XYZ file of C-alpha atoms in Angstrom:
381
model
C 94.033 42.892 -45.894
C 93.622 45.632 -42.800
C 90.322 47.409 -45.064
C 87.968 44.308 -44.164
C 89.190 43.509 -40.799
C 85.498 44.309 -39.563
C 83.763 42.125 -42.481
C 86.125 39.352 -40.652
C 84.887 40.646 -37.257
C 80.981 40.066 -38.487
C 81.770 36.729 -39.536
C 83.480 35.508 -35.842
C 80.357 37.083 -34.769
C 78.160 34.754 -36.400
C 79.979 31.750 -35.501
C 80.389 32.124 -31.605
C 77.312 34.228 -31.282
C 74.336 34.339 -34.151
C 74.632 30.020 -34.258
C 76.311 29.792 -37.902
C 78.603 26.521 -38.007
C 80.652 28.107 -40.911
C 80.734 31.222 -43.154
C 82.373 32.385 -45.984
C 82.487 36.018 -47.708
C 83.638 36.823 -51.052
C 83.898 40.841 -52.043
C 84.681 42.544 -54.935
C 86.265 46.335 -54.899
C 87.261 47.800 -58.248
C 90.626 46.118 -58.874
C 90.739 44.414 -55.100
C 89.440 41.221 -53.835
C 88.726 39.893 -50.090
C 87.607 36.204 -49.102
C 86.636 35.963 -45.586
C 85.657 32.871 -43.588
C 85.252 32.102 -39.923
C 83.901 28.250 -38.330
C 83.682 25.082 -39.899
C 82.275 23.279 -43.325
C 82.079 20.191 -41.166
C 81.350 20.069 -37.569
C 82.481 16.371 -37.117
C 85.995 16.881 -39.141
C 86.367 20.242 -38.227
C 87.579 21.084 -42.079
C 87.743 24.570 -42.625
C 85.575 26.389 -45.365
C 87.316 27.937 -48.254
C 86.715 29.410 -51.796
C 85.187 27.756 -54.402
C 82.553 25.452 -52.666
C 79.276 24.589 -54.240
C 75.852 26.097 -52.356
C 72.637 26.532 -52.493
C 71.011 29.395 -53.618
C 67.748 29.185 -52.479
C 65.232 31.860 -54.020
C 68.708 33.645 -55.745
C 66.939 31.360 -58.495
C 63.908 33.528 -58.828
C 65.991 35.950 -60.394
C 67.520 33.545 -62.616
C 64.118 32.570 -63.723
C 63.496 36.613 -63.998
C 66.444 36.779 -66.326
C 65.113 34.033 -68.339
C 61.811 35.099 -69.203
C 62.931 38.882 -69.635
C 65.351 37.406 -72.268
C 62.204 35.523 -74.061
C 60.732 39.244 -74.280
C 63.591 40.901 -75.552
C 63.189 37.844 -78.392
C 59.490 38.406 -78.580
C 59.125 35.846 -77.674
C 56.198 36.387 -74.854
C 55.360 40.002 -73.249
C 55.618 40.786 -69.305
C 51.470 41.434 -69.830
C 50.705 37.900 -71.180
C 47.983 36.782 -68.879
C 48.575 33.060 -67.007
C 45.750 31.619 -69.276
C 47.615 32.604 -72.573
C 50.600 29.975 -71.830
C 48.524 27.747 -69.261
C 45.294 27.772 -70.122
C 42.850 27.067 -67.119
C 45.828 26.196 -64.490
C 44.596 29.709 -62.193
C 41.084 29.254 -62.648
C 40.150 27.713 -58.854
C 39.958 28.826 -56.012
C 38.702 32.033 -56.484
C 42.078 32.596 -59.208
C 41.613 34.397 -62.753
C 43.953 33.490 -65.259
C 43.410 36.298 -67.642
C 43.456 38.656 -65.045
C 46.860 37.621 -63.027
C 50.216 38.140 -65.778
C 53.865 37.295 -65.892
C 54.932 40.780 -64.502
C 52.847 39.659 -61.754
C 53.956 36.187 -60.895
C 58.196 38.290 -60.890
C 57.135 40.540 -58.978
C 54.559 38.896 -56.175
C 52.068 40.832 -56.616
C 50.212 38.026 -57.956
C 47.822 37.260 -54.924
C 48.287 33.707 -55.306
C 49.080 33.084 -51.429
C 52.605 32.284 -49.572
C 53.123 28.973 -50.976
C 55.751 28.181 -48.327
C 52.915 27.848 -46.163
C 51.206 25.577 -47.996
C 49.517 22.543 -45.257
C 50.525 20.013 -48.684
C 54.311 21.057 -47.912
C 55.108 22.074 -44.415
C 52.973 18.733 -42.923
C 56.227 17.040 -44.732
C 59.067 18.562 -43.107
C 57.131 20.357 -39.752
C 59.426 18.611 -37.375
C 63.136 16.770 -37.871
C 60.799 13.460 -37.442
C 59.197 14.626 -40.288
C 62.282 15.738 -42.655
C 63.800 12.814 -41.625
C 60.999 11.061 -43.152
C 60.914 13.085 -46.451
C 63.727 14.234 -46.978
C 64.477 12.640 -50.556
C 60.675 13.424 -51.546
C 60.220 14.283 -55.464
C 58.211 16.734 -56.528
C 56.641 17.358 -60.428
C 56.034 20.098 -61.870
C 51.609 19.139 -61.450
C 52.452 18.768 -58.201
C 54.251 21.872 -57.709
C 51.910 23.985 -60.023
C 48.544 22.260 -57.465
C 50.295 23.399 -54.322
C 50.827 26.941 -55.499
C 46.618 27.123 -56.053
C 45.814 25.125 -53.441
C 44.797 27.932 -51.030
C 42.687 30.593 -52.270
C 43.888 34.185 -53.267
C 45.495 36.929 -50.731
C 43.958 39.944 -53.197
C 43.775 41.158 -56.063
C 46.143 41.035 -58.746
C 48.717 44.392 -58.465
C 47.152 45.309 -55.103
C 49.981 43.891 -52.563
C 52.876 41.731 -52.436
C 53.210 38.733 -50.959
C 56.431 36.118 -51.710
C 54.751 33.126 -53.299
C 57.346 29.989 -54.821
C 53.952 28.699 -56.304
C 53.757 32.418 -59.176
C 57.565 31.639 -59.801
C 56.464 27.929 -60.536
C 53.497 28.779 -63.021
C 56.524 30.717 -64.564
C 59.247 28.000 -64.850
C 55.638 26.455 -66.785
C 55.790 29.090 -68.860
C 59.072 28.936 -70.342
C 58.982 25.423 -71.151
C 55.660 26.034 -72.985
C 57.281 28.879 -74.858
C 60.435 27.418 -75.700
C 59.517 23.501 -75.621
C 62.839 22.907 -73.847
C 63.573 22.306 -69.701
C 63.819 25.284 -67.895
C 66.792 24.533 -67.004
C 68.189 24.007 -70.010
C 66.540 27.684 -70.715
C 68.505 28.960 -67.668
C 72.027 27.428 -69.274
C 71.360 29.086 -72.441
C 70.073 32.166 -71.702
C 71.323 33.209 -68.476
C 74.607 30.700 -66.677
C 76.012 30.584 -70.527
C 76.136 33.835 -71.241
C 77.550 35.402 -68.181
C 80.558 32.298 -68.110
C 79.569 30.891 -64.824
C 81.089 27.945 -65.173
C 79.798 26.755 -61.941
C 76.531 27.136 -61.684
C 73.900 24.765 -62.719
C 69.482 24.501 -61.650
C 69.917 21.089 -59.360
C 68.059 18.393 -60.719
C 65.144 16.345 -59.352
C 67.338 13.334 -58.926
C 70.036 15.137 -56.986
C 70.432 14.668 -53.264
C 73.980 15.527 -52.631
C 76.673 18.464 -54.235
C 79.725 18.082 -55.930
C 83.032 19.088 -54.814
C 83.944 20.951 -52.337
C 81.150 21.855 -50.676
C 80.269 22.140 -46.793
C 78.039 20.065 -44.236
C 74.985 21.784 -44.430
C 73.357 21.955 -40.936
C 69.689 23.171 -40.378
C 67.253 24.136 -36.439
C 64.407 25.277 -38.919
C 62.033 23.018 -37.483
C 58.817 23.718 -35.820
C 58.059 22.351 -32.513
C 56.513 18.772 -31.815
C 52.428 18.901 -31.864
C 52.493 21.920 -34.043
C 49.436 21.980 -36.135
C 50.238 23.013 -40.005
C 47.264 24.961 -40.106
C 47.553 27.337 -37.675
C 50.805 28.743 -38.908
C 51.018 32.185 -40.299
C 53.429 34.958 -41.624
C 52.424 36.646 -38.311
C 52.966 33.595 -35.837
C 55.382 31.177 -36.990
C 58.871 32.524 -35.704
C 56.999 31.781 -32.210
C 56.018 28.484 -33.357
C 59.485 27.251 -33.648
C 61.878 24.424 -32.113
C 64.135 25.322 -29.251
C 67.236 27.220 -30.570
C 69.366 25.745 -28.279
C 68.524 21.634 -29.735
C 71.508 20.586 -32.146
C 72.002 21.106 -35.812
C 70.398 17.919 -37.829
C 72.512 17.724 -40.532
C 70.999 17.856 -44.021
C 73.705 18.012 -46.343
C 72.130 14.876 -48.664
C 68.240 15.646 -49.301
C 65.710 16.447 -52.306
C 64.989 20.329 -53.162
C 63.175 19.917 -56.444
C 60.804 21.602 -54.257
C 62.326 24.752 -55.108
C 62.532 24.290 -58.852
C 61.779 28.197 -60.788
C 61.376 28.843 -57.512
C 64.309 28.763 -56.112
C 67.080 25.219 -57.166
C 70.242 26.684 -58.272
C 73.156 25.393 -57.310
C 76.803 27.984 -57.661
C 79.519 29.286 -55.450
C 80.426 32.713 -54.026
C 82.525 34.121 -57.784
C 79.823 32.631 -59.791
C 76.941 34.698 -58.146
C 79.192 38.310 -57.754
C 79.282 37.917 -61.537
C 75.416 36.947 -61.727
C 74.412 40.075 -58.961
C 77.045 42.135 -61.212
C 75.314 41.689 -64.016
C 71.668 42.100 -63.056
C 72.654 44.957 -60.916
C 74.122 47.006 -64.078
C 72.164 45.567 -66.606
C 75.445 43.991 -68.907
C 73.007 40.522 -70.058
C 69.607 42.147 -70.807
C 68.796 45.171 -73.321
C 68.099 48.257 -71.597
C 64.257 47.941 -72.131
C 64.175 44.622 -70.300
C 66.329 46.122 -67.680
C 64.567 48.571 -66.603
C 61.101 46.461 -66.295
C 63.614 44.213 -63.973
C 64.345 47.201 -61.910
C 60.866 48.710 -61.608
C 59.737 48.029 -57.942
C 57.044 47.769 -55.288
C 56.821 47.725 -51.979
C 57.071 44.820 -49.876
C 55.587 47.013 -47.060
C 52.902 44.792 -44.784
C 53.983 41.535 -47.170
C 56.051 39.813 -43.890
C 59.055 39.873 -45.964
C 62.787 41.412 -45.759
C 62.652 45.238 -44.296
C 63.976 47.912 -45.998
C 63.223 46.320 -49.056
C 61.467 46.607 -52.706
C 61.110 44.275 -55.054
C 61.540 43.777 -58.348
C 61.635 40.970 -61.137
C 63.091 38.196 -58.926
C 65.840 40.602 -57.286
C 65.621 43.753 -54.059
C 66.093 46.766 -53.784
C 66.938 48.418 -50.535
C 65.034 51.753 -50.103
C 67.560 54.290 -50.775
C 66.008 55.886 -47.668
C 67.561 53.428 -45.505
C 70.536 53.548 -47.194
C 71.459 57.403 -47.279
C 70.658 57.515 -50.803
C 72.733 54.717 -52.221
C 71.422 51.963 -54.734
C 72.079 48.719 -53.164
C 70.753 45.732 -55.396
C 70.798 41.824 -54.752
C 69.151 38.356 -54.276
C 68.926 35.754 -51.014
C 67.853 32.989 -50.248
C 67.459 30.002 -46.832
C 66.508 26.508 -47.027
C 67.188 24.077 -44.721
C 71.163 24.292 -43.942
C 71.815 27.170 -46.454
C 71.615 31.300 -46.331
C 72.854 32.790 -49.365
C 73.209 36.866 -49.969
C 75.136 38.441 -52.970
C 74.480 42.512 -53.064
C 76.105 45.298 -54.476
C 76.220 48.507 -56.377
C 74.418 49.215 -59.952
C 77.887 50.604 -61.336
C 79.465 46.697 -60.043
C 82.149 48.367 -58.553
C 81.254 47.217 -55.302
C 79.657 43.458 -54.594
C 79.805 40.987 -51.386
C 78.556 37.515 -51.351
C 77.744 35.227 -48.223
C 76.794 31.828 -47.286
C 76.560 30.085 -44.146
C 76.288 26.329 -43.934
C 72.825 26.836 -42.106
C 69.623 29.220 -43.029
C 68.672 32.818 -42.120
C 69.290 33.560 -38.160
C 68.692 37.132 -38.134
C 68.400 40.076 -40.374
C 71.087 41.740 -37.950
C 73.826 39.297 -40.106
C 72.841 40.724 -43.267
C 73.027 43.936 -41.990
C 76.426 44.126 -40.581
C 77.951 42.383 -43.671
C 76.351 44.849 -45.899
C 77.358 47.651 -43.861
C 81.568 46.069 -43.362
C 82.100 45.139 -47.175
C 79.752 47.898 -48.800
C 80.013 50.678 -45.656
C 75.999 51.289 -46.411
C 74.045 50.727 -42.765
C 70.595 50.005 -43.908
C 67.881 51.617 -41.799
C 69.503 53.254 -39.306
């Protein structure tokens, strides 16, 4: 379709110049649909990417966690202003944290003061280099493991003081969901989000899963630090400079465990299902009005070493209107070994695009180019 010629050019650019093995873009624009690809799903066989592939959505799973909590609040089973100690007594009362002052809301909008869990030496040490990844690729993390890591470093601020992107906060929320309901996190997400939205190709990935249903692309990673890097020396400000040589061949990481994501991001889906999900979250068609307003009460991410031009709600982001020319653009995104996912759209649900690459995040340029070509919104220019 001629209207998406520019978007196809972006996909081609991603493969030719940005180091992406294969990329897909799925667009809904009113009654029109468009699906485009570039590159390959499998470097060895040259098989092309296709509609309906099952992919890991990374931190997009945080939005499923937030939506589940908001559904529980709507039923009167909990409140966003409940403290962590109300549901998980003592879990946060270590290393300078105070479970009586940190609330569920703080956890969901990343203002709890919890440190940036992705930089925890207990995690980064295992997967720091290619050699480490190969050794630990099938490791499984229990909930207790994840909660222990969440508080293993001191706070980076007081509750409500500043934004710091913390997987650990969402792991605590996952544990609260299980405590409140008596069911597993996966069961509650399926019951309150996935099934109501008719997302028939979406699920929370079980801890023991090491592969994906067909069809799926192979996953390729270059997300490794240089040999000899000390995990303790990695900071939000210097981590990019410590990454390995970008000219190295990617490692096939398709078969690997992702239980370390859990309630902070371990959802497998398709671009079509995720468009349905983002439309529901952006427009408010799943949650009652009060909970929808809470989801989109955003905080500044400035100074948080995170995505530029964005504000954070509860598990989702919204671009600053000053950076979009006044238009509202909302969505989810996530990256991990061998996968980068983005789905964004307008609150009326008329325009949405979902994108996936079978390698991790490369640069903000790709995201901004996709949004401009698909939605006609130029971010920050």
